[in-house]
Coordinates of C-alpha atoms in Angstrom, one line a residue:
M14 CA 64.5 54.3 -49.9
A15 CA 61.1 54.7 -48.1
R16 CA 58.2 52.4 -48.9
R17 CA 55.2 53.8 -50.4
P18 CA 52.0 53.0 -48.5
L19 CA 49.3 50.8 -50.0
P20 CA 46.2 52.3 -51.4
R21 CA 43.4 53.0 -49.0
I22 CA 41.0 50.7 -50.6
L23 CA 43.3 47.7 -49.9
T24 CA 43.8 48.7 -46.2
D25 CA 40.4 49.9 -45.2
R26 CA 38.1 47.0 -43.9
A27 CA 34.9 48.9 -44.0
P28 CA 34.1 48.1 -47.7
L29 CA 34.8 44.5 -47.0
A30 CA 32.5 44.5 -44.0
R31 CA 29.8 46.3 -46.0
M32 CA 30.1 43.7 -48.8
A33 CA 29.9 40.8 -46.2
N34 CA 26.8 42.2 -44.7
S35 CA 25.1 43.3 -47.8
A36 CA 21.6 42.0 -48.5
S37 CA 22.6 40.4 -51.8
L38 CA 25.3 38.3 -50.1
A39 CA 22.9 37.2 -47.4
R40 CA 20.3 36.3 -49.9
S41 CA 22.9 34.3 -51.9
R42 CA 23.8 32.4 -48.7
E43 CA 20.2 31.5 -48.0
L44 CA 19.7 30.2 -51.6
A45 CA 22.9 28.1 -51.3
R46 CA 21.7 26.7 -48.0
T47 CA 18.3 25.9 -49.4
A48 CA 19.8 24.2 -52.5
A49 CA 22.1 22.1 -50.3
D50 CA 19.2 21.0 -48.1
G51 CA 17.1 20.1 -51.2
A52 CA 20.0 18.2 -52.7
S53 CA 20.6 16.3 -49.5
D54 CA 16.9 15.3 -49.5
V55 CA 17.0 14.2 -53.2
F56 CA 20.2 12.3 -52.9
H57 CA 19.6 10.9 -49.5
P58 CA 19.0 7.4 -50.8
L59 CA 22.1 7.5 -52.7
I60 CA 24.1 8.8 -49.8
T61 CA 22.7 6.0 -47.6
I62 CA 23.6 3.3 -50.2
G63 CA 26.9 4.8 -50.6
R64 CA 27.6 4.9 -46.9
G65 CA 26.3 1.2 -46.6
L66 CA 28.6 0.0 -49.4
H67 CA 31.5 1.8 -47.8
R68 CA 30.8 0.1 -44.5
L69 CA 30.4 -3.4 -46.2
A70 CA 33.7 -2.9 -48.1
T71 CA 35.5 -1.9 -44.8
A72 CA 34.0 -4.9 -43.1
G73 CA 35.1 -7.1 -46.0
R74 CA 38.7 -5.8 -45.9
G75 CA 38.8 -6.4 -42.2
R76 CA 37.5 -9.9 -42.7
W77 CA 40.1 -10.6 -45.5
A78 CA 42.9 -9.4 -43.3
E79 CA 41.8 -11.7 -40.4
T80 CA 41.7 -14.7 -42.8
P81 CA 44.8 -16.9 -42.7
K82 CA 47.0 -16.9 -45.8
E83 CA 46.5 -20.6 -46.4
S84 CA 42.7 -20.1 -46.5
R85 CA 42.7 -17.2 -48.9
G86 CA 43.1 -19.3 -52.0
P87 CA 40.0 -21.5 -51.4
L88 CA 38.1 -18.4 -50.5
L89 CA 39.0 -16.7 -53.8
C90 CA 37.9 -19.7 -55.6
F91 CA 34.6 -19.9 -53.8
V92 CA 34.0 -16.1 -54.5
G93 CA 34.8 -16.6 -58.1
A94 CA 32.5 -19.6 -58.5
C95 CA 29.7 -17.5 -57.0
V96 CA 30.4 -14.7 -59.5
L97 CA 30.3 -17.1 -62.3
V98 CA 27.1 -18.7 -61.3
V99 CA 25.6 -15.2 -61.0
A100 CA 26.8 -14.2 -64.3
L101 CA 25.3 -17.4 -66.0
V102 CA 21.9 -17.2 -64.3
P103 CA 19.2 -15.4 -66.2
Y104 CA 18.9 -11.9 -64.8
G105 CA 21.6 -12.7 -62.4
P106 CA 23.6 -9.6 -62.7
L107 CA 20.4 -7.5 -62.2
L108 CA 19.4 -9.4 -59.2
A109 CA 22.9 -9.2 -57.7
L110 CA 22.9 -5.4 -58.2
I111 CA 19.5 -5.2 -56.5
A112 CA 20.8 -7.3 -53.6
A113 CA 23.9 -5.1 -53.2
M114 CA 21.8 -2.0 -53.3
G115 CA 19.5 -3.4 -50.6
A116 CA 22.5 -4.5 -48.4
G117 CA 24.0 -1.1 -48.8
A118 CA 20.8 0.7 -47.8
W119 CA 20.4 -1.6 -44.8
A120 CA 24.0 -1.2 -43.7
G121 CA 24.0 2.6 -44.3
R122 CA 20.8 3.4 -42.4
E123 CA 21.1 5.9 -39.5
R124 CA 21.2 4.2 -36.2
T125 CA 20.1 5.9 -33.0
T126 CA 22.7 5.5 -30.3
V127 CA 21.2 4.1 -27.1
E128 CA 23.2 5.1 -24.0
S129 CA 23.7 1.9 -21.8
G130 CA 24.7 1.9 -18.3
P131 CA 24.2 4.5 -15.6
S132 CA 25.1 8.1 -15.9
E133 CA 27.9 9.8 -14.0
T134 CA 25.5 11.1 -11.3
E135 CA 23.8 7.6 -11.0
T136 CA 27.2 5.9 -10.8
E137 CA 28.2 8.2 -7.9
R138 CA 24.9 7.3 -6.1
L139 CA 25.6 3.6 -6.5
R140 CA 29.1 3.9 -5.4
A141 CA 28.1 5.8 -2.3
L142 CA 25.5 3.2 -1.5
Y143 CA 28.1 0.5 -1.9
E144 CA 30.5 2.2 0.4
A145 CA 27.7 2.8 3.0
L146 CA 27.1 -1.0 3.1
V147 CA 30.6 -2.0 3.5
P148 CA 30.8 -1.8 7.5
Y149 CA 27.7 -4.0 7.7
L150 CA 28.4 -6.7 4.9
S151 CA 32.1 -7.2 5.4
A152 CA 34.1 -9.3 7.9
E153 CA 37.7 -9.6 8.8
G154 CA 39.4 -12.7 7.2
D155 CA 37.2 -12.9 4.2
P156 CA 39.6 -13.9 1.3
G157 CA 37.2 -12.6 -1.4
P158 CA 35.1 -9.9 0.1
L159 CA 32.1 -8.8 -1.8
Y160 CA 32.1 -5.5 0.1
A161 CA 35.4 -3.6 0.7
H162 CA 36.3 0.1 0.7
G163 CA 37.2 1.0 -2.8
G164 CA 35.8 -2.2 -4.2
D165 CA 33.8 -2.7 -7.4
W166 CA 30.1 -2.1 -6.8
Q167 CA 29.2 -3.7 -10.1
R168 CA 30.0 -7.1 -8.6
T169 CA 27.2 -6.8 -6.0
F170 CA 24.5 -4.7 -7.7
D171 CA 22.9 -7.0 -10.3
E172 CA 20.0 -4.8 -11.3
F173 CA 19.2 -1.1 -10.7
A174 CA 16.8 1.5 -12.1
F175 CA 16.4 5.2 -11.7
D176 CA 13.5 7.4 -12.3
G177 CA 13.4 10.7 -14.4
A178 CA 14.7 12.7 -11.4
G179 CA 17.8 10.5 -10.9
R180 CA 16.3 8.8 -7.8
L181 CA 16.7 5.1 -7.2
E182 CA 13.5 3.1 -8.0
R183 CA 14.7 -0.5 -7.9
L184 CA 17.9 -2.2 -6.7
R185 CA 18.9 -5.8 -6.4
L186 CA 22.1 -6.6 -4.5
K187 CA 24.1 -9.6 -3.4
Y188 CA 25.3 -10.1 0.2
P189 CA 27.8 -12.6 1.6
A190 CA 26.5 -15.9 2.9
Y191 CA 27.8 -15.3 6.4
F192 CA 25.4 -12.3 6.9
T193 CA 22.8 -13.1 9.5
D194 CA 19.8 -12.4 7.3
G195 CA 17.6 -14.6 9.6
E196 CA 17.8 -11.9 12.3
D197 CA 15.4 -9.0 12.4
R198 CA 17.8 -6.5 13.9
A199 CA 20.5 -7.3 11.3
R200 CA 17.9 -6.8 8.5
A201 CA 16.7 -3.5 10.1
R202 CA 20.2 -2.1 10.0
I203 CA 20.6 -2.8 6.3
E204 CA 17.2 -1.5 5.5
Q205 CA 17.8 1.7 7.4
V206 CA 21.1 2.3 5.5
L207 CA 19.3 1.7 2.2
Y208 CA 16.5 4.0 3.2
A209 CA 18.8 6.8 4.1
K210 CA 21.1 6.6 1.1
A211 CA 18.4 5.8 -1.6
G212 CA 16.3 8.9 -0.5
R213 CA 14.0 9.6 2.4
G214 CA 10.4 10.5 2.1
R215 CA 9.6 7.5 0.0
E216 CA 8.3 4.0 1.1
Y217 CA 10.6 1.1 0.1
H218 CA 9.8 -2.6 0.0
F219 CA 12.5 -5.1 0.9
A220 CA 12.4 -8.6 -0.4
W221 CA 15.0 -11.0 1.2
D222 CA 15.9 -14.1 -0.6
E223 CA 17.8 -16.1 1.9
L224 CA 18.4 -18.9 -0.5
A225 CA 20.2 -16.9 -3.2
N226 CA 21.6 -14.4 -0.8
Q227 CA 20.0 -11.4 -2.6
L228 CA 18.0 -8.4 -1.5
T229 CA 15.6 -6.5 -3.8
V230 CA 14.6 -3.0 -2.9
T231 CA 11.6 -1.5 -4.6
V232 CA 9.9 1.9 -4.4
L233 CA 6.3 1.5 -3.6
A234 CA 3.6 3.7 -4.9
A235 CA 1.2 5.3 -2.5
L236 CA -1.9 3.3 -1.7
P237 CA -5.1 4.8 -3.2
A238 CA -7.1 6.9 -0.6
D239 CA -10.0 7.6 -2.8
I240 CA -12.0 4.5 -2.0
A241 CA -15.0 5.4 0.3
A242 CA -17.5 3.2 2.3
Q243 CA -19.6 1.1 0.0
R244 CA -21.1 -2.4 -0.3
F245 CA -18.2 -4.8 -1.0
V246 CA -18.7 -8.0 -2.9
T247 CA -17.9 -10.5 0.0
S248 CA -19.6 -13.7 1.4
P249 CA -20.9 -13.9 4.9
G250 CA -18.1 -14.0 7.4
E251 CA -15.7 -11.8 5.3
T252 CA -14.9 -8.3 6.3
V253 CA -12.9 -5.9 4.2
L254 CA -10.4 -4.1 6.5
G255 CA -9.0 -2.0 3.7
F256 CA -7.0 -2.2 0.6
T257 CA -3.3 -3.0 0.0
D258 CA -0.6 -3.6 -2.8
P259 CA -1.6 -5.9 -5.7
D260 CA 1.2 -8.3 -5.1
S261 CA 0.3 -8.9 -1.4
V262 CA -3.0 -10.7 -1.9
Q263 CA -4.3 -13.0 -4.5
R264 CA -7.7 -11.5 -5.1
T265 CA -9.4 -8.2 -6.2
L266 CA -12.8 -6.6 -5.6
P267 CA -14.6 -4.2 -7.8
V268 CA -14.8 -0.9 -6.1
A269 CA -16.2 2.5 -7.0
A270 CA -13.5 5.3 -6.6
G271 CA -15.2 8.5 -7.4
P272 CA -16.8 8.5 -10.8
E273 CA -14.8 5.4 -12.0
R274 CA -14.9 1.8 -11.2
R275 CA -11.9 -0.4 -10.9
D276 CA -10.6 -3.6 -9.3
A277 CA -8.7 -3.2 -6.0
P278 CA -6.7 -5.8 -3.9
P279 CA -8.5 -6.0 -0.5
V280 CA -7.3 -7.2 3.0
V281 CA -10.1 -9.6 3.9
W282 CA -10.6 -10.7 7.4
R283 CA -12.5 -14.0 7.9
T284 CA -14.5 -14.6 11.1
G285 CA -16.8 -17.4 12.3
P286 CA -16.3 -20.8 13.7
R287 CA -13.5 -21.8 11.3
S288 CA -11.6 -18.6 11.6
A289 CA -8.1 -18.7 13.0
E290 CA -8.3 -15.0 13.9
P291 CA -11.8 -14.5 15.3
H292 CA -11.0 -11.2 17.1
L293 CA -9.1 -8.0 16.1
L294 CA -7.1 -5.4 17.9
A295 CA -6.4 -2.0 16.2
L296 CA -3.9 0.4 17.7
G297 CA -2.8 3.9 16.5
Q298 CA -2.2 7.5 17.4
P299 CA -5.1 10.0 17.8
A300 CA -6.7 11.0 14.6
T301 CA -5.1 8.2 12.5
G302 CA -8.4 6.3 11.6
T303 CA -9.0 3.6 14.2
T304 CA -12.5 4.9 14.7
T305 CA -13.0 5.0 11.0
L306 CA -12.0 1.4 10.9
L307 CA -14.5 0.4 13.6
R308 CA -17.2 2.3 11.8
S309 CA -16.4 0.5 8.5
I310 CA -16.5 -2.8 10.2
A311 CA -19.8 -2.1 12.0
L312 CA -21.5 -1.1 8.7
Q313 CA -20.3 -4.3 7.1
A314 CA -21.4 -6.5 10.2
L315 CA -24.9 -5.1 10.0
Q316 CA -25.5 -6.9 6.7
H317 CA -25.6 -10.4 8.4
G318 CA -25.5 -9.9 12.2
D319 CA -26.1 -7.7 15.3
V320 CA -23.8 -5.1 16.6
L321 CA -23.1 -3.8 20.1
V322 CA -20.9 -0.7 20.2
V323 CA -19.0 0.7 23.2
D324 CA -17.7 4.3 22.6
G325 CA -15.3 4.9 25.4
T326 CA -14.4 8.4 24.2
G327 CA -18.0 9.7 24.6
T328 CA -17.7 11.9 21.5
G329 CA -20.7 10.3 19.7
E330 CA -18.7 8.9 16.7
F331 CA -21.1 6.1 16.3
G332 CA -24.3 8.2 16.6
C333 CA -25.3 7.3 13.0
L334 CA -25.9 3.7 14.2
V335 CA -28.6 4.5 16.8
G336 CA -32.1 3.3 16.1
H337 CA -31.3 1.1 13.1
P338 CA -32.2 -2.6 13.0
G339 CA -29.5 -4.9 14.2
V340 CA -27.8 -2.2 16.6
L341 CA -28.3 -3.7 20.0
G342 CA -26.7 -0.6 21.7
V343 CA -24.4 2.3 21.5
E344 CA -22.9 3.0 25.0
S345 CA -20.4 5.4 26.3
G346 CA -21.2 5.7 30.1
L347 CA -19.5 3.4 32.5
A348 CA -22.7 2.0 34.0
G349 CA -24.3 1.3 30.7
T350 CA -21.1 -0.2 29.4
L351 CA -20.9 -2.6 32.3
K352 CA -24.4 -3.8 31.8
R353 CA -24.0 -4.2 28.1
L354 CA -20.8 -6.2 28.3
E355 CA -22.2 -8.3 31.2
W356 CA -25.1 -9.1 28.9
A357 CA -22.8 -10.0 26.0
S358 CA -20.8 -12.3 28.4
H359 CA -24.0 -14.1 29.5
E360 CA -25.2 -14.2 25.9
T361 CA -22.0 -16.0 24.8
E362 CA -22.5 -18.6 27.5
R363 CA -26.2 -19.1 26.5
R364 CA -25.2 -19.6 22.9
L365 CA -22.7 -22.2 23.9
V366 CA -25.2 -24.1 26.1
V367 CA -27.9 -24.0 23.5
A368 CA -25.7 -25.1 20.6
N369 CA -24.2 -27.9 22.8
R370 CA -27.7 -29.2 23.7
A371 CA -28.8 -29.1 20.0
R372 CA -25.7 -30.9 19.0
Q373 CA -26.1 -33.7 21.6
A374 CA -29.8 -34.1 20.5
G375 CA -28.7 -34.3 16.8
R376 CA -30.4 -31.1 15.8
P377 CA -29.1 -28.1 14.1
A378 CA -28.3 -25.1 16.4
P379 CA -31.2 -22.6 16.7
E380 CA -31.1 -19.6 14.4
D381 CA -30.5 -17.1 17.3
T382 CA -27.2 -18.8 18.0
R383 CA -26.0 -18.8 14.5
R384 CA -26.6 -15.1 13.9
P385 CA -23.3 -13.3 14.3
L386 CA -22.9 -10.9 17.2
W387 CA -20.3 -8.2 17.0
I388 CA -18.9 -6.5 20.1
I389 CA -17.1 -3.2 18.8
V390 CA -15.2 -1.4 21.5
D391 CA -13.4 1.9 21.0
R392 CA -11.1 3.3 23.7
L393 CA -12.3 1.0 26.5
T394 CA -9.3 1.8 28.5
A395 CA -10.7 5.3 29.1
L396 CA -13.6 3.6 30.9
T397 CA -11.2 1.3 32.7
H398 CA -9.4 4.3 34.2
I399 CA -12.8 5.7 35.4
A400 CA -13.8 2.4 36.8
A401 CA -10.5 2.2 38.8
A402 CA -10.9 5.7 40.1
E403 CA -14.5 4.9 41.3
G404 CA -13.6 1.6 42.7
R405 CA -15.9 -0.4 40.2
D406 CA -15.3 -3.5 38.0
D407 CA -13.0 -3.2 35.0
P408 CA -15.2 -3.4 31.9
Q409 CA -12.6 -5.5 30.2
R410 CA -13.3 -8.4 32.7
W411 CA -16.6 -8.9 30.8
L412 CA -14.7 -9.4 27.6
Q413 CA -13.0 -12.6 28.8
V414 CA -15.9 -15.0 27.9
P415 CA -16.6 -13.5 24.4
L416 CA -12.9 -13.6 23.7
R417 CA -12.2 -17.2 24.8
H418 CA -15.4 -18.7 23.5
G419 CA -16.7 -16.3 20.9
R420 CA -15.5 -18.3 17.9
A421 CA -17.8 -21.2 18.7
A422 CA -20.7 -18.9 19.7
Q423 CA -20.5 -16.7 16.6
V424 CA -19.4 -13.7 18.7
T425 CA -16.7 -11.4 17.4
V426 CA -14.9 -8.7 19.5
V427 CA -13.1 -5.7 17.8
V428 CA -11.0 -3.5 20.1
A429 CA -9.4 -0.2 19.1
D430 CA -7.2 1.9 21.3
Q431 CA -4.2 4.2 21.2
F432 CA -0.6 3.6 21.8
D433 CA -0.3 5.5 24.9
S434 CA -3.0 3.4 26.5
A435 CA -2.0 0.1 25.2
D436 CA -0.5 -0.9 28.6
L437 CA -4.0 -0.8 30.1
L438 CA -5.3 -3.5 27.9
S439 CA -5.9 -6.7 29.8
D440 CA -4.2 -10.1 29.1
P441 CA -7.2 -11.7 27.5
V442 CA -7.5 -8.9 25.0
R443 CA -3.9 -9.2 24.1
A444 CA -3.9 -13.0 23.9
H445 CA -7.0 -13.6 22.0
T446 CA -6.9 -10.8 19.3
K447 CA -4.9 -12.6 16.5
A448 CA -5.9 -10.1 13.8
R449 CA -3.9 -6.9 14.3
V450 CA -3.9 -3.5 12.7
V451 CA -1.6 -0.6 13.3
L452 CA -2.6 2.8 11.9
G453 CA -0.8 6.1 11.6
P454 CA 2.9 6.9 11.8
A455 CA 4.8 4.2 13.9
T456 CA 8.4 3.1 14.3
V457 CA 9.5 -0.4 13.3
D458 CA 9.7 -1.4 17.0
E459 CA 6.1 -0.4 17.6
V460 CA 4.8 -2.2 14.6
R461 CA 6.9 -5.3 15.6
T462 CA 5.5 -5.2 19.2
V463 CA 1.9 -5.0 18.0
L464 CA 1.9 -7.3 14.9
G465 CA 4.5 -9.7 16.1
A466 CA 6.7 -9.1 13.0
P467 CA 8.5 -6.1 11.5
P468 CA 7.0 -4.7 8.3
H469 CA 8.8 -5.3 4.9
T470 CA 8.6 -1.5 4.2
T471 CA 10.0 1.6 5.6
P472 CA 7.3 3.4 7.7
T473 CA 7.0 7.0 6.6
A474 CA 6.3 10.0 8.9
Q475 CA 3.5 11.6 6.9
V476 CA 0.6 9.3 6.1
P477 CA -3.1 10.0 5.5
P478 CA -5.7 8.9 8.0
G479 CA -6.5 5.2 7.8
R480 CA -3.0 4.3 6.5
G481 CA -1.0 1.6 8.3
Y482 CA -0.2 -2.1 8.5
A483 CA -2.2 -5.3 9.0
R484 CA -1.4 -8.8 10.0
L485 CA -3.9 -11.7 10.2
G486 CA -2.6 -14.3 12.5
T487 CA 0.8 -15.6 11.1
A488 CA 0.3 -14.1 7.7
P489 CA 2.8 -11.7 6.3
V490 CA 2.6 -8.0 7.3
V491 CA 0.8 -6.0 4.5
R492 CA 0.2 -2.3 4.0
L493 CA -3.4 -1.1 4.7
Q494 CA -5.5 1.8 3.6
V495 CA -8.9 1.8 5.3
P496 CA -11.9 3.0 3.2
A497 CA -13.0 6.5 4.0
T498 CA -16.0 6.0 6.5
P499 CA -16.3 9.3 8.3
D500 CA -19.1 10.3 10.7
P501 CA -22.0 11.5 8.6
F502 CA -23.1 13.9 11.3
D503 CA -19.8 15.7 11.4
D504 CA -19.8 19.1 9.7
A505 CA -16.4 18.5 8.1
T506 CA -17.7 15.4 6.2
S507 CA -18.3 16.0 2.6
E508 CA -21.7 15.3 1.0
A509 CA -20.5 12.4 -1.0
H510 CA -19.1 10.6 2.0
R511 CA -22.1 11.4 4.1
Q512 CA -24.4 9.9 1.6
A513 CA -22.1 6.9 1.0
V514 CA -22.2 6.1 4.8
L515 CA -26.0 6.7 5.2
A516 CA -26.8 4.4 2.2
L517 CA -25.1 1.5 4.1
L518 CA -27.3 1.8 7.3
P519 CA -30.4 -0.5 7.5
E520 CA -33.7 1.2 7.2
R521 CA -34.9 2.2 10.7
A522 CA -38.6 1.8 11.7
A523 CA -40.6 4.8 10.8
A524 CA -43.1 4.4 13.7
A525 CA -40.3 4.3 16.3
D526 CA -38.8 7.4 14.9
T527 CA -42.1 9.3 15.0
E528 CA -42.7 8.3 18.6
A529 CA -39.3 9.1 19.6
D530 CA -39.6 12.6 18.1
T531 CA -42.9 13.1 19.7
A532 CA -41.7 12.2 23.2
A533 CA -38.6 14.3 22.8
A534 CA -40.7 17.4 21.8
A535 CA -43.1 16.8 24.8
G536 CA -40.3 16.6 27.1
A537 CA -38.8 19.8 25.8
A538 CA -42.1 21.6 25.9
D539 CA -42.6 20.6 29.6
G540 CA -39.2 22.0 30.4
R541 CA -38.0 18.8 32.2
P542 CA -34.3 18.5 32.8
A543 CA -32.4 15.7 31.0
G544 CA -32.4 12.9 33.5
G545 CA -33.5 9.3 33.8
D546 CA -32.3 5.9 35.0
P547 CA -29.5 3.9 33.4
A548 CA -30.3 0.8 31.4
P549 CA -31.8 -2.0 33.5
T550 CA -29.6 -4.8 34.5
T551 CA -29.9 -8.0 32.7
E552 CA -30.2 -11.1 34.7
P553 CA -27.4 -13.8 34.0
A554 CA -28.3 -16.6 31.8
G555 CA -29.1 -19.7 33.8
P556 CA -28.6 -23.3 32.8
A557 CA -31.9 -23.1 31.0
A558 CA -32.1 -22.5 27.2
E559 CA -34.1 -19.3 27.6
P560 CA -32.6 -16.6 25.3
V561 CA -31.0 -13.7 27.1
R562 CA -32.3 -10.7 25.4
A563 CA -30.5 -7.5 25.2
P564 CA -31.8 -4.5 27.3
A565 CA -34.7 -3.0 25.2
R566 CA -33.1 0.5 25.0
V567 CA -30.5 2.0 22.8
S568 CA -28.6 5.0 24.1
I569 CA -26.1 7.4 22.5
V570 CA -24.1 9.9 24.3
K571 CA -23.0 13.1 22.6
G572 CA -22.3 16.5 24.1
G573 CA -23.0 15.3 27.7
E574 CA -26.5 14.0 27.0
S575 CA -28.0 10.9 25.4
R576 CA -31.3 9.9 24.0
T577 CA -32.6 6.5 25.0
V578 CA -35.2 4.4 23.2
K579 CA -36.9 2.0 25.6
S580 CA -40.0 -0.1 24.9
G581 CA -41.4 2.4 22.5
S582 CA -40.8 5.5 24.7
V583 CA -38.0 8.0 24.5
E584 CA -36.4 9.8 27.5
A585 CA -33.5 12.2 27.8
V586 CA -31.0 10.8 30.2
R587 CA -27.7 12.2 31.4
A588 CA -24.4 10.5 30.4
E589 CA -23.1 8.7 33.4
R590 CA -19.4 9.4 34.0

């Protein structure tokens, strides 16, 4: 017997779909959802208390199950006594009910789960770092090695932190006691591995704790490069080379960085008779800020002393100093440089003789021997090469006396050169310049060769001008950022930096400027060619105590010509090459 089909209304799904998608049904669902949300808000305290009482009851049952059977009887007696006391105390049941509600509300509160431990990606990074250190921190025959392939990295990495991008920011690790942490090359291998695996392009600081056999790796922030030349708060004999990390020095200086003022940690170089590092040597690549460093030192030295500048490059980088009080000369020609440095050598000898005679007579040293004299030399090896080609004396020969006896005579020598010309520096320059600065990108071996010790950070390939390392004598190597002190006569210098540098220059004599401009205009009107005699030769200082005066002319070479101020007259002279 054949089955009769069901009615169409029961098999057709279209009416059911239309009913489900009808506006009335959607409105009903929205009302129900709103009512449920409102009810949950109204009854949220009761829900929290109920959840807390349930958790307390569960904890009580677990505690009862853990209680030994022989201790359950005394525990029941104690609980019964507490209930009886509460029942007999006035308002006891009410206070017990309030305490139970409070305990339930506290136990039932919603707790935010805090994820502890590294994520999966961070764990993989730490495991890869651990495996990379195994060949360098393991040894055959070690019964309990800290580092082994497939070992537990949590045994060695005590502390670690990552930034928001998942990159390592801080790591403290243990290493075995037999690791040769006193050797620079062994340390350098470990630092290179950590630098490669933790992420290149950043600068890391490595703090070795030989006593505890621990190494702490920290990512360093970039040094601020917004500090320009300004009048620093220092005492006489102190020169600010630049600024470093806060934990590298024990003092700060108030500085102006743009529109704001803040305290910055300086690298202070102390000179004078009691200084252990009376002279300085700065090396770097071209356009890395060595000339900027010398210009900054010269501006600070003019506050309390006299400055003699030798510009071996002949590009006029120190032209802003010409004609100002305290500037004894700015030379770039070979003949003028030889005469100036010869005078500086004889002046050093004269100061020593005069000071010694005054000391033997029981009198204080004369004022002209106590005023600091700064000899600032930039790229003197360029003139050394020219002197060797012409068969003349090496200009570095006249630096021997100021370098050897300058500390007692208040004479300070500052030499700057490039890495490719460092082999031409004489032995006295290398031996007596205990304060060292390396600017620009440099390898660990180059930094170690110049400073005598490797840096505790990883040198980066891209650094701003004036960025490098400094070491004063036997002090630790610190990072350095030289304050921005550009040439104010350079067209690329911003107006703010130009005004900052010009504000530090001493006021020049207005009469001398007027006379110099008049003479220069007269010479141009006559059509005379730029020519003249070099600076006169200064006679060596004899045994007498007569002061040896600097030649009474100041010349600056730029663009192949120089203007020379001599005894109130001005002549245009050719630069001697």
